Coordinates of C-alpha atoms in Angstrom, one line a residue:
X16 CA 0.0 0.0 0.0
X17 CA 2.8 2.4 1.0
X18 CA 4.6 1.7 -2.3
X19 CA 1.4 2.5 -4.3
X20 CA 1.0 5.8 -2.4
X21 CA 4.6 6.7 -3.1
X22 CA 4.1 5.9 -6.8
X23 CA 1.0 8.0 -7.0
X24 CA 2.8 10.9 -5.4
X25 CA 5.7 10.5 -7.9
X26 CA 3.3 10.5 -10.8
X27 CA 1.5 13.6 -9.5
X28 CA 4.8 15.4 -9.0
X29 CA 5.9 14.4 -12.5
X30 CA 2.7 15.7 -14.1
X31 CA 2.9 19.0 -12.2
X32 CA 6.4 19.5 -13.5
X33 CA 5.4 18.7 -17.0
X34 CA 2.5 21.2 -16.8
X35 CA 4.7 24.1 -15.6
X36 CA 4.7 26.8 -18.3
X37 CA 8.2 27.6 -19.5
X38 CA 9.0 31.0 -20.9
X39 CA 12.1 32.0 -22.8
X40 CA 13.1 35.7 -22.8
X41 CA 15.3 36.8 -25.7
X42 CA 16.6 40.3 -24.8
X43 CA 17.7 43.2 -26.9
X44 CA 21.0 44.9 -27.1
X45 CA 22.0 46.2 -23.6
X46 CA 20.7 43.1 -21.8
X47 CA 18.2 42.7 -19.0
X48 CA 20.0 45.0 -16.6
X49 CA 19.9 48.1 -18.8
X50 CA 17.7 49.9 -16.2
X51 CA 15.3 50.7 -19.0
X52 CA 13.5 48.8 -21.7
X53 CA 15.0 45.3 -21.3
X54 CA 14.8 45.5 -17.5
X55 CA 11.1 46.3 -17.6
X56 CA 10.5 43.2 -19.6
X57 CA 12.7 41.2 -17.2
X58 CA 10.7 42.5 -14.2
X59 CA 7.4 41.4 -15.9
X60 CA 8.7 37.9 -16.4
X61 CA 10.1 37.8 -12.9
X62 CA 6.8 38.8 -11.5
X63 CA 5.0 36.1 -13.5
X64 CA 7.5 33.5 -12.2
X65 CA 6.7 34.5 -8.6
X66 CA 3.0 34.9 -8.9
X67 CA 2.0 32.4 -11.6
X68 CA 4.5 29.6 -10.9
X69 CA 6.0 29.6 -14.4
X70 CA 9.7 29.0 -15.2
X71 CA 11.8 31.5 -17.1
X72 CA 15.1 31.3 -18.9
X73 CA 17.0 34.2 -20.4
X74 CA 19.0 34.7 -23.5
X75 CA 21.2 37.9 -23.8
X76 CA 22.7 38.4 -27.2
X77 CA 26.4 39.1 -27.9
X78 CA 27.8 40.4 -31.2
X79 CA 29.0 36.9 -31.9
X80 CA 25.7 35.1 -31.2
X81 CA 22.6 36.4 -33.1
X82 CA 19.3 36.3 -31.4
X83 CA 17.8 33.7 -33.8
X84 CA 20.1 31.1 -32.2
X85 CA 18.7 31.8 -28.8
X86 CA 15.1 31.9 -30.0
X87 CA 15.6 28.6 -31.9
X88 CA 17.2 27.0 -28.8
X89 CA 14.1 27.8 -26.8
X90 CA 11.9 26.3 -29.4
X91 CA 14.0 23.2 -29.8
X92 CA 13.7 22.7 -26.0
X93 CA 9.9 22.8 -26.3
X94 CA 9.6 26.2 -24.5
X95 CA 5.8 27.0 -24.6
X96 CA 6.3 30.8 -24.9
X97 CA 9.3 32.7 -26.2
X98 CA 9.3 36.5 -26.1
X99 CA 11.6 38.6 -28.3
X100 CA 12.3 41.9 -26.5
X101 CA 12.7 44.6 -29.1
X102 CA 11.9 45.2 -32.8
X103 CA 15.3 43.8 -33.8
X104 CA 13.9 40.4 -32.9
X105 CA 11.1 40.4 -35.4
X106 CA 12.9 38.4 -38.1
X107 CA 14.2 35.8 -35.6
X108 CA 10.8 35.4 -33.8
X109 CA 8.8 35.3 -37.0
X110 CA 11.2 32.7 -38.6
X111 CA 11.2 30.4 -35.6
X112 CA 7.5 30.8 -35.0
X113 CA 6.7 29.7 -38.5
X114 CA 9.0 26.7 -38.0
X115 CA 7.1 25.8 -34.8
X116 CA 3.4 26.4 -35.3
X117 CA 2.6 24.4 -32.1
X118 CA 4.5 26.8 -29.9
X119 CA 3.6 30.4 -28.8
X120 CA 5.7 33.5 -29.3
X121 CA 5.7 37.2 -28.2
X122 CA 7.3 40.2 -29.9
X123 CA 7.7 43.6 -28.2
X124 CA 7.8 46.8 -30.2
X125 CA 7.0 45.4 -33.6
X126 CA 4.3 43.4 -35.5
X127 CA 5.0 39.9 -36.7
X128 CA 3.2 38.3 -39.7
X129 CA 3.3 34.8 -38.0
X130 CA -0.1 33.7 -36.6
X131 CA 1.3 32.3 -33.4
X132 CA 3.0 35.5 -32.4
X133 CA 1.5 38.1 -30.1
X134 CA 2.9 41.5 -31.1
X135 CA 3.0 43.9 -28.1
X136 CA 3.2 47.5 -29.2
X137 CA 2.8 50.8 -27.4
X138 CA 1.6 54.4 -27.9
X139 CA 4.9 55.8 -26.8
X140 CA 4.0 59.2 -28.2
X141 CA 1.2 59.6 -25.7
X142 CA 3.4 59.1 -22.6
X143 CA 6.1 61.3 -24.2
X144 CA 3.5 64.0 -24.7
X145 CA 2.9 64.1 -20.9
X146 CA 6.6 64.3 -19.9
X147 CA 7.1 66.9 -22.7
X148 CA 4.2 68.9 -21.1
X149 CA 6.0 68.8 -17.8
X150 CA 9.3 69.8 -19.4
X151 CA 7.6 72.8 -21.1
X152 CA 6.1 74.0 -17.8
X153 CA 9.4 73.6 -15.9
X154 CA 12.2 74.7 -18.3
X155 CA 13.9 77.8 -17.0
X156 CA 15.4 78.6 -20.4
X157 CA 12.7 77.6 -22.8
X158 CA 15.2 75.2 -24.4
X159 CA 14.9 71.4 -23.8
X160 CA 16.6 68.4 -25.3
X161 CA 15.7 65.0 -26.8
X162 CA 18.3 62.3 -27.1
X163 CA 17.1 59.4 -29.2
X164 CA 18.9 56.0 -29.4
X165 CA 18.7 54.5 -32.8
X166 CA 17.4 56.8 -35.5
X167 CA 14.3 54.8 -36.4
X168 CA 10.5 55.4 -36.7
X169 CA 9.8 53.9 -33.3
X170 CA 12.0 56.5 -31.5
X171 CA 10.6 59.2 -33.8
X172 CA 7.3 58.6 -32.0
X173 CA 8.9 59.5 -28.7
X174 CA 10.4 62.7 -30.2
X175 CA 7.1 63.7 -31.9
X176 CA 5.0 63.2 -28.8
X177 CA 7.6 65.0 -26.5
X178 CA 7.9 67.9 -28.9
X179 CA 4.1 68.3 -29.1
X180 CA 3.8 68.2 -25.3
X181 CA 6.5 70.8 -24.8
X182 CA 4.9 73.2 -27.3
X183 CA 1.5 72.7 -25.8
X184 CA 2.7 73.8 -22.4
X185 CA 5.0 76.5 -23.8
X186 CA 4.5 77.5 -27.4
X187 CA 7.7 79.6 -27.3
X188 CA 9.9 76.7 -26.2
X189 CA 12.5 75.1 -28.4
X190 CA 13.3 71.4 -28.6
X191 CA 16.8 70.3 -29.6
X192 CA 16.9 66.7 -30.9
X193 CA 19.7 64.4 -31.8
X194 CA 20.2 60.6 -32.1
X195 CA 23.0 58.5 -30.8
X196 CA 23.4 56.5 -34.1
X197 CA 21.8 54.5 -36.9
X198 CA 22.8 50.9 -35.8
X199 CA 21.8 48.8 -32.8
X200 CA 25.0 49.9 -31.0
X201 CA 23.2 53.2 -30.5
X202 CA 21.3 51.6 -27.6
X203 CA 24.5 50.9 -25.6
X204 CA 26.8 53.9 -26.2
X205 CA 26.5 56.2 -23.1
X206 CA 29.7 58.0 -24.0
X207 CA 28.1 59.3 -27.2
X208 CA 24.9 60.3 -25.4
X209 CA 27.0 62.1 -22.8
X210 CA 28.6 64.2 -25.6
X211 CA 25.2 65.0 -27.0
X212 CA 24.0 66.1 -23.6
X213 CA 27.0 68.4 -23.3
X214 CA 26.3 70.0 -26.6
X215 CA 22.6 70.5 -25.7
X216 CA 23.5 72.2 -22.4
X217 CA 25.8 74.5 -24.5
X218 CA 22.7 75.5 -26.4
X219 CA 20.8 76.3 -23.3
X220 CA 18.9 73.1 -22.7
X221 CA 18.1 72.5 -19.0
X222 CA 15.9 69.4 -19.3
X223 CA 16.9 66.4 -21.5
X224 CA 14.6 63.5 -22.3
X225 CA 16.7 60.4 -23.3
X226 CA 14.8 57.6 -25.2
X227 CA 18.0 55.7 -25.8
X228 CA 18.1 52.5 -23.8
X229 CA 21.4 51.9 -22.0
X230 CA 22.8 55.0 -23.7
X231 CA 20.6 57.1 -21.6
X232 CA 23.0 56.5 -18.7
X233 CA 25.4 58.9 -20.4
X234 CA 22.8 61.7 -20.1
X235 CA 22.3 60.9 -16.4
X236 CA 26.1 61.0 -15.9
X237 CA 26.4 64.4 -17.6
X238 CA 23.6 65.9 -15.5
X239 CA 25.3 64.4 -12.4
X240 CA 28.6 66.1 -13.3
X241 CA 27.1 69.5 -14.2
X242 CA 24.0 69.8 -12.0
X243 CA 23.1 73.2 -13.2
X244 CA 23.3 75.9 -15.8
X245 CA 25.0 79.3 -15.0
X246 CA 23.7 82.6 -16.4
X247 CA 27.2 83.6 -17.5
X248 CA 27.5 80.5 -19.7
X249 CA 24.1 80.7 -21.5
X250 CA 24.4 81.1 -25.3
X251 CA 23.3 84.3 -27.0
X252 CA 19.6 84.7 -27.1
X253 CA 18.9 82.4 -24.2
X254 CA 18.2 83.7 -20.7
X255 CA 16.5 82.5 -17.5
X256 CA 12.8 83.2 -17.6
X257 CA 11.6 81.3 -14.5
X258 CA 12.9 79.7 -11.3
X259 CA 10.4 77.0 -10.4
X260 CA 12.8 75.2 -8.0
X261 CA 14.1 78.0 -5.9
X262 CA 12.3 76.7 -2.8
X263 CA 13.2 73.1 -3.2
X264 CA 15.7 71.9 -0.5
X265 CA 19.2 71.5 -1.9
X266 CA 22.3 69.7 -0.8
X267 CA 25.4 71.5 0.4
X268 CA 27.3 70.0 -2.6
X269 CA 24.7 71.5 -5.0
X270 CA 24.8 74.9 -3.2
X271 CA 28.6 75.0 -3.5
X272 CA 28.7 74.0 -7.2
X273 CA 25.8 76.1 -8.3
X274 CA 26.1 79.3 -6.3
X275 CA 25.0 82.6 -7.9
X276 CA 22.6 83.0 -10.8
X277 CA 22.0 79.4 -11.8
X278 CA 19.2 76.9 -12.5
X279 CA 19.2 73.2 -11.9
X280 CA 19.5 70.7 -14.8
X281 CA 17.3 67.7 -15.2
X282 CA 17.0 64.5 -17.2
X283 CA 13.7 62.7 -18.0
X284 CA 13.9 58.9 -17.7
X285 CA 12.3 56.4 -20.1
X286 CA 10.6 53.0 -20.1
X287 CA 11.2 52.1 -16.4
X288 CA 10.9 54.6 -13.6
X289 CA 14.4 56.1 -13.5
X290 CA 13.6 59.0 -11.1
X291 CA 15.8 57.4 -8.4
X292 CA 18.9 57.8 -10.7
X293 CA 18.7 61.6 -10.1
X294 CA 19.1 61.3 -6.4
X295 CA 22.8 62.2 -6.6
X296 CA 23.3 62.8 -2.9
X297 CA 21.3 59.8 -1.8
X298 CA 18.8 61.9 0.0
X299 CA 15.3 62.0 -1.5
X300 CA 14.5 65.0 0.8
X301 CA 16.8 67.3 -1.3
X302 CA 16.4 68.2 -4.9
X303 CA 16.4 65.3 -7.4
X304 CA 17.7 65.7 -10.9
X305 CA 15.2 63.3 -12.5
X306 CA 12.3 65.5 -13.4
X307 CA 10.1 62.5 -14.2
X308 CA 10.2 59.3 -16.3
X309 CA 8.1 58.3 -19.3
X310 CA 6.8 54.9 -18.2
X311 CA 6.4 52.3 -20.9
X312 CA 4.8 49.3 -19.1
X313 CA 6.6 46.5 -20.9
X314 CA 6.5 44.7 -17.6
X315 CA 2.7 44.7 -17.5
X316 CA 2.5 43.6 -21.2
X317 CA 4.9 40.7 -20.6
X318 CA 3.0 39.6 -17.5
X319 CA -0.4 39.8 -19.3
X320 CA 0.9 37.6 -22.2
X321 CA 2.4 35.0 -19.8
X322 CA -0.8 35.0 -17.8
X323 CA -2.8 34.3 -21.0
X324 CA -0.5 31.4 -21.9
X325 CA -0.8 30.0 -18.4
X326 CA -4.6 30.1 -18.7
X327 CA -4.5 28.6 -22.2
X328 CA -6.0 31.9 -23.6
X329 CA -3.1 32.8 -26.0
X330 CA -4.1 34.9 -29.0
X331 CA -1.8 35.9 -31.8
X332 CA -1.8 39.3 -33.5
X333 CA -1.3 42.9 -32.5
X334 CA -2.0 44.1 -28.9
X335 CA -1.7 47.8 -28.3
X336 CA -1.0 49.5 -25.0
X337 CA -1.6 53.2 -24.4
X338 CA -2.8 55.7 -21.8
X339 CA -6.3 54.3 -21.8
X340 CA -5.1 50.9 -20.4
X341 CA -2.1 52.0 -18.4
X342 CA 0.4 51.0 -21.0
X343 CA 2.3 54.3 -20.9
X344 CA 2.4 57.1 -18.4
X345 CA 4.6 59.3 -16.3
X346 CA 6.2 58.9 -12.8
X347 CA 5.7 60.8 -9.7
X348 CA 7.2 59.4 -6.5
X349 CA 9.3 60.3 -3.4
X350 CA 12.1 61.4 -5.6
X351 CA 10.4 64.1 -7.7
X352 CA 7.3 65.0 -5.7
X353 CA 9.0 68.2 -4.6
X354 CA 9.7 69.1 -8.2
X355 CA 6.2 68.7 -9.6
X356 CA 3.4 70.6 -7.8
X357 CA -0.1 69.3 -7.3
X358 CA -1.3 72.0 -9.6
X359 CA 1.0 70.7 -12.4
X360 CA -0.1 67.2 -11.8
X361 CA -3.7 68.4 -12.2
X362 CA -2.9 70.0 -15.5
X363 CA -1.1 66.9 -16.8
X364 CA -4.0 64.7 -15.7
X365 CA -6.4 67.0 -17.6
X366 CA -4.3 66.7 -20.7
X367 CA -4.1 62.9 -20.2
X368 CA -7.9 62.7 -20.1
X369 CA -8.1 64.7 -23.3
X370 CA -5.7 62.3 -25.0
X371 CA -7.7 59.3 -23.9
X372 CA -11.0 60.9 -25.1
X373 CA -9.5 61.8 -28.5
X374 CA -9.8 65.6 -27.9
X375 CA -6.0 65.8 -28.2
X376 CA -4.5 63.8 -31.1
X377 CA -0.8 63.2 -30.4
X378 CA 1.5 63.1 -33.5
X379 CA 3.7 60.0 -34.2
X380 CA 6.2 61.7 -36.5

């Protein structure tokens, strides 16, 4: 009898293991620890592993190993769902999906023609409009910057929405835009992004939005080093027109470096909430240099897709995430709540409602 019970338990355990959903994550350039786009996808998969009891396995590409090898390895192993993070994975995911019609696939930031691929795309321009609106209200010079990663239509959506938001808040404002490069290396070149940030400050930009993946770290580093703009260093035709942050508590280091007629410099984060990266003195009570972050909830999209597969409700085709369903947004937390007043939040929320209702149509290029 005891042997029969042990056998039954062994069979039950074996069946449970066999029924565990396995998910393969094929990341984009920069890897899952880029503090931005890839990391958001990783966090969604990790949450699914904890809450849904699924198993995940990661593939991070190198220049010597193309992503199709990683995607194909997942399929060969019988992985039920493989998610390609980033538009660059479209060809790999589509090819392997067609080879394995009995398996499920996900693709982030592009649309696949394969029927067994769920294509997760976002209205990045909508979230970018909101952070642009905040930049337009808070720029002390009326000049703000946009640093794009790879010069492609996807990132043009970020720029278009950001520019429109800036102009809506301050019609006289000027947006200076530049891209890191035209190849995938543009996502992981912080040194180049740092150079671009320096040139933008030289043109009077005091707020810079970086939609550049891992390269965005270069913008953060530049803001950390400079902290502020000085009146004596402003270019011809640019002057301080506001001082929204004069009453925000500042560290002794900031006061020493930015004495006199100066204004603070800020970055705007992207994809994940990067506000904490602007806490240069490790004290949230003093002024933070991350004005806000444009949230692109890749984590929620990944979690939702895995949840569908877990429940045997997978559906291929395009799935779009925007302001209406919380797919994009902006971040207010302990790090920037002193920077953005409740009155400004109310204005941004009113704009958000108008975008959702269709009263404001945000451009994509």
